[in-house]
Amino acid sequence: MSTSSRFAVAVHVLTLMAWADEEPLKSEQVAESVNTNAVVIRRMLCELAESNLVVSQTGSMGGSKLARLPERITLLDIYQAVESRGVFSLHRHPPNPDCPVGVNIGTVLNEVLDEVDSAVERVLANMTLRDVVSRLQPCVSTTTGKRATVLAHSKRKQATRVQSVSARN
Amino acid sequence: MSTSSRFAVAVHVLTLMAWADEEPLKSEQVAESVNTNAVVIRRMLCELAESNLVVSQTGSMGGSKLARLPERITLLDIYQAVESRGVFSLHRHPPNPDCPVGVNIGTVLNEVLDEVDSAVERVLANMTLRDVVSRLQPCVSTTTGKRATVLAHSKRKQATRVQSVSARN
DNA sequence: AACGTCTGTAACAACTATAGTTACAGTTGG
DNA sequence: CCAACTGTAACTATAGTTGTTACAGACGTT
């Protein structure tokens, strides 16, 4: 299907900001957690800002933070901000209009694909960023009672990219 | 999202065969309706054959037809035959394991994405090829009482490809 | 006002998946 | 044997995403 990882990365980025509470994060910090280039993050932040999910501050001491509370941001909001098209596409080239099937299959397919898109959107609308953060918590050691800092800030110049793919890819 | 048209084309192809009833169709005929190259169709037919949705016959007078009745083929069967991966992907490169969010976001995302995939599959499981053909019927003139042949078989050597994209693309 | 640290963005290279094309070996009915 | 098919390899073309470098502009700090 050649799906993109844009949604996954966007959720990751916003989760970091929810985790960081109100403190603005720099694109460089976010990129280090996502394991990508800071420009990729900034590009995505622009899209998220256009959808009013984050606010950014230029200049020294700048950075980005959530535009509203995590419980008021659904995964559907995020999906719509970064994934422009529906789950499936129709034919690259329109089918043959001289064929009784070809001329009408698009209409029927569109109905089906709309149903699919709606089903996806219903699922995503039912989960907020806050839910994601909550599901994250049990995985993280909370023995100190203090929330761990977002990044361990290891002195490694550049994390060697682990090339093995995750289960989904 | 960069979704592929594989599912749409596969449904189109199988709909043609349901429409043609038991008569085997040649890849060339199918390609003319889909408006693409016959090899593209043959490649897809191989995948559909591996999933036991069609049977093909080599040699002269050969062709492909449905392996079972259209009411016994769901859109989920088709989807699984031609779309290998889920709707979304995770990160291309694994996130930074030194970050408390990065190390755990994959687990949470996988749960969410599994929910999305399940929702899509539920929708697709609820519609059969027969349903698609039924939805197609009202669009087609049936004044003669005879079902129109699958292809008008215009003598045009090669249909000029209409390059304008359909609404979904 | 100059400086250092940020974001925003353009421009382009690299990578990936799909789609399209040509070519040909192998199968089968006549 | 021949003509008409499928199956498949090998390649090119196309398109979207991702990665990278470079730099203009914003904005605290001094």
XYZ file of N, CA and C in Angstrom, chain B residues 17-123:
321
model
N -14.995 -10.151 -14.224
C -15.158 -11.601 -14.327
C -16.512 -12.054 -13.789
N -16.960 -11.381 -12.744
C -18.291 -11.704 -12.231
C -19.327 -11.350 -13.295
N -19.106 -10.231 -13.942
C -19.986 -9.741 -15.000
C -19.998 -10.711 -16.187
N -18.839 -11.258 -16.498
C -18.705 -12.164 -17.637
C -19.218 -13.560 -17.307
N -19.660 -13.713 -16.080
C -20.162 -15.009 -15.635
C -19.041 -16.052 -15.709
N -19.247 -17.137 -16.398
C -18.239 -18.195 -16.376
C -17.241 -18.106 -17.517
N -17.498 -17.199 -18.457
C -16.599 -17.125 -19.593
C -15.235 -16.562 -19.202
N -14.149 -17.294 -19.514
C -12.816 -16.798 -19.157
C -12.454 -15.558 -19.950
N -11.879 -14.566 -19.258
C -11.463 -13.329 -19.918
C -9.955 -13.349 -20.155
N -9.550 -12.761 -21.286
C -8.122 -12.651 -21.578
C -7.571 -11.402 -20.919
N -6.297 -11.457 -20.565
C -5.684 -10.311 -19.892
C -5.781 -9.065 -20.754
N -5.749 -9.253 -22.063
C -5.831 -8.121 -22.978
C -7.191 -7.425 -22.884
N -8.231 -8.225 -22.776
C -9.580 -7.658 -22.644
C -9.712 -6.873 -21.346
N -9.247 -7.493 -20.283
C -9.332 -6.846 -18.973
C -8.551 -5.545 -18.986
N -7.339 -5.605 -19.568
C -6.486 -4.417 -19.611
C -7.173 -3.278 -20.354
N -7.945 -3.627 -21.354
C -8.604 -2.582 -22.131
C -9.666 -1.876 -21.285
N -10.356 -2.642 -20.461
C -11.366 -2.035 -19.593
C -10.725 -1.195 -18.490
N -9.633 -1.724 -17.911
C -8.967 -1.019 -16.816
C -8.148 0.151 -17.349
N -7.837 0.105 -18.654
C -7.038 1.139 -19.289
C -5.596 1.084 -18.826
N -5.023 -0.084 -18.934
C -3.618 -0.250 -18.576
C -3.023 -1.357 -19.435
N -1.784 -1.720 -19.125
C -1.061 -2.730 -19.875
C -1.463 -4.136 -19.429
N -1.498 -5.069 -20.390
C -1.933 -6.431 -20.079
C -1.025 -7.116 -19.054
N 0.249 -6.757 -19.069
C 1.163 -7.396 -18.112
C 0.828 -6.987 -16.687
N 0.433 -5.749 -16.513
C 0.022 -5.285 -15.187
C -1.136 -6.148 -14.690
N -2.044 -6.429 -15.591
C -3.201 -7.263 -15.240
C -2.762 -8.691 -14.926
N -1.891 -9.229 -15.772
C -1.456 -10.611 -15.539
C -0.733 -10.750 -14.206
N 0.072 -9.726 -13.889
C 0.761 -9.757 -12.593
C -0.251 -9.833 -11.462
N -1.272 -8.997 -11.567
C -2.273 -8.973 -10.513
C -3.065 -10.278 -10.484
N -3.339 -10.819 -11.652
C -4.080 -12.085 -11.709
C -3.302 -13.204 -11.020
N -1.986 -13.150 -11.128
C -1.180 -14.163 -10.432
C -1.380 -14.072 -8.925
N -1.383 -12.832 -8.418
C -1.608 -12.660 -6.979
C -2.992 -13.139 -6.578
N -3.955 -12.822 -7.413
C -5.330 -13.221 -7.100
C -5.484 -14.739 -7.182
N -4.713 -15.334 -8.074
C -4.759 -16.801 -8.192
C -4.128 -17.454 -6.966
N -3.048 -16.836 -6.467
C -2.399 -17.384 -5.270
C -3.345 -17.367 -4.075
N -4.223 -16.386 -4.052
C -5.208 -16.308 -2.973
C -6.490 -17.057 -3.330
N -6.428 -17.813 -4.393
C -7.566 -18.644 -4.809
C -8.843 -17.852 -5.079
N -8.664 -16.691 -5.700
C -9.843 -15.915 -6.071
C -10.152 -16.091 -7.553
N -9.143 -16.385 -8.352
C -9.358 -16.650 -9.773
C -8.610 -17.922 -10.170
N -9.026 -18.471 -11.285
C -8.254 -19.558 -11.885
C -7.947 -19.150 -13.317
N -6.728 -19.427 -13.738
C -6.315 -19.050 -15.085
C -5.999 -20.295 -15.898
N -6.149 -20.141 -17.176
C -5.880 -21.238 -18.111
C -4.881 -20.730 -19.141
N -3.727 -21.411 -19.217
C -2.752 -20.975 -20.214
C -3.142 -21.519 -21.583
N -2.377 -21.123 -22.578
C -2.599 -21.632 -23.914
C -3.728 -20.958 -24.665
N -3.843 -21.363 -25.887
C -4.895 -20.823 -26.747
C -6.255 -21.057 -26.113
N -7.139 -20.114 -26.338
C -8.465 -20.197 -25.726
C -8.401 -20.111 -24.206
N -7.272 -19.674 -23.701
C -7.116 -19.548 -22.260
C -7.742 -18.273 -21.731
N -7.456 -17.936 -20.483
C -8.009 -16.764 -19.841
C -8.229 -17.023 -18.364
N -8.879 -16.071 -17.712
C -9.085 -16.211 -16.267
C -10.555 -16.024 -15.920
N -10.986 -16.723 -14.901
C -12.348 -16.530 -14.386
C -12.337 -16.702 -12.880
N -13.424 -16.324 -12.248
C -13.509 -16.412 -10.793
C -13.368 -17.866 -10.348
N -12.737 -18.041 -9.196
C -12.556 -19.389 -8.662
C -13.803 -19.853 -7.925
N -14.647 -18.905 -7.535
C -15.904 -19.267 -6.877
C -16.923 -18.175 -7.126
N -18.141 -18.406 -6.685
C -19.227 -17.466 -6.959
C -18.946 -16.097 -6.330
N -19.389 -15.036 -6.994
C -19.144 -13.672 -6.516
C -19.660 -13.444 -5.095
N -20.714 -14.120 -4.700
C -21.223 -13.902 -3.340
C -20.329 -14.547 -2.291
N -19.386 -15.342 -2.745
C -18.465 -15.975 -1.800
C -17.085 -15.319 -1.828
N -16.992 -14.151 -2.460
C -15.748 -13.379 -2.445
C -16.027 -12.024 -1.809
N -15.415 -11.773 -0.658
C -15.618 -10.477 -0.015
C -14.539 -9.496 -0.456
N -14.813 -8.232 -0.247
C -13.798 -7.223 -0.575
C -12.587 -7.389 0.338
N -12.799 -7.975 1.510
C -11.659 -8.249 2.390
C -10.734 -9.285 1.762
N -11.324 -10.305 1.142
C -10.504 -11.299 0.440
C -9.622 -10.613 -0.591
N -10.224 -9.709 -1.331
C -9.488 -9.010 -2.387
C -8.400 -8.124 -1.800
N -8.774 -7.385 -0.785
C -7.822 -6.496 -0.107
C -6.608 -7.275 0.385
N -6.861 -8.396 1.036
C -5.750 -9.175 1.579
C -4.908 -9.805 0.479
N -5.526 -10.047 -0.656
C -4.781 -10.654 -1.760
C -3.791 -9.676 -2.391
N -4.131 -8.401 -2.410
C -3.284 -7.462 -3.167
C -2.618 -6.360 -2.344
N -3.049 -6.151 -1.127
C -2.419 -5.112 -0.297
C -1.758 -5.782 0.882
N -0.436 -5.813 0.827
C 0.270 -6.607 1.823
C 0.252 -5.984 3.214
N 0.427 -4.667 3.284
C 0.622 -4.058 4.585
C -0.608 -3.334 5.088
N -0.558 -2.937 6.340
C -1.677 -2.231 6.948
C -1.825 -0.840 6.370
N -2.768 -0.124 6.912
C -3.104 1.195 6.397
C -1.979 2.194 6.665
N -1.412 2.170 7.851
C -0.324 3.079 8.186
C 0.953 2.311 8.457
N 2.071 3.007 8.336
C 3.353 2.438 8.735
C 3.841 3.116 10.000
N 4.735 2.448 10.673
C 5.443 3.098 11.774
C 6.625 3.877 11.202
N 7.443 4.414 12.067
C 8.614 5.168 11.659
C 9.482 4.358 10.688
N 10.096 5.057 9.760
C 11.022 4.409 8.848
C 12.235 3.906 9.613
N 12.769 4.747 10.451
C 13.855 4.337 11.336
C 13.290 4.298 12.744
N 13.661 3.322 13.544
C 13.153 3.238 14.909
C 13.517 4.491 15.689
N 12.631 4.954 16.550
C 12.909 6.155 17.356
C 14.068 5.902 18.317
N 14.510 6.992 18.909
C 15.627 6.949 19.849
C 15.246 6.165 21.119
N 15.934 5.062 21.377
C 15.583 4.250 22.543
C 15.999 4.897 23.862
N 16.804 5.977 23.782
C 17.205 6.666 25.005
C 16.161 7.671 25.464
N 15.103 7.837 24.667
C 14.045 8.774 25.036
C 12.860 7.982 25.563
N 12.349 8.370 26.721
C 11.238 7.621 27.322
C 10.010 7.567 26.430
N 9.799 8.595 25.627
C 8.681 8.551 24.684
C 9.055 7.679 23.484
N 10.220 7.941 22.934
C 10.661 7.213 21.753
C 10.689 5.707 21.941
N 11.096 5.277 23.105
C 11.258 3.843 23.332
C 9.907 3.124 23.430
N 8.854 3.859 23.765
C 7.568 3.198 23.986
C 6.473 3.568 23.008
N 6.708 4.595 22.201
C 5.632 5.069 21.325
C 5.233 4.011 20.308
N 6.183 3.192 19.907
C 5.894 2.156 18.915
C 4.838 1.175 19.395
N 4.952 0.789 20.629
C 3.991 -0.149 21.202
C 2.588 0.433 21.183
N 2.489 1.674 21.652
C 1.173 2.315 21.711
C 0.617 2.503 20.301
N 1.485 2.971 19.388
C 1.035 3.200 18.015
C 0.556 1.898 17.371
N 1.282 0.824 17.628
C 0.875 -0.446 17.038
C -0.529 -0.842 17.492
N -0.828 -0.597 18.741
C -2.173 -0.911 19.227
C -3.213 -0.096 18.472
N -2.920 1.186 18.314
C -3.860 2.064 17.611
C -4.018 1.632 16.158
N -2.878 1.384 15.513
C -2.927 1.054 14.090
C -3.619 -0.294 13.859
N -3.479 -1.186 14.823
C -4.203 -2.455 14.715
C -5.710 -2.215 14.769
N -6.110 -1.290 15.624
C -7.539 -0.952 15.693
C -8.024 -0.404 14.360
N -7.197 0.446 13.755
C -7.563 1.027 12.465
C -7.695 -0.071 11.411
N -6.694 -0.943 11.358
C -6.733 -2.031 10.379
C -7.981 -2.891 10.575
N -8.295 -3.174 11.832
C -9.469 -3.998 12.105
C -10.746 -3.328 11.609
N -10.828 -2.028 11.816
C -12.016 -1.300 11.383
C -12.164 -1.370 9.863
N -11.044 -1.213 9.175
C -11.072 -1.295 7.714
C -11.523 -2.685 7.285
N -10.966 -3.686 7.933
C -11.283 -5.054 7.548
C -12.742 -5.401 7.821
N -13.287 -4.852 8.897
C -14.702 -5.104 9.193
C -15.588 -4.560 8.078
N -15.252 -3.373 7.612
C -16.056 -2.784 6.530
C -15.957 -3.645 5.269
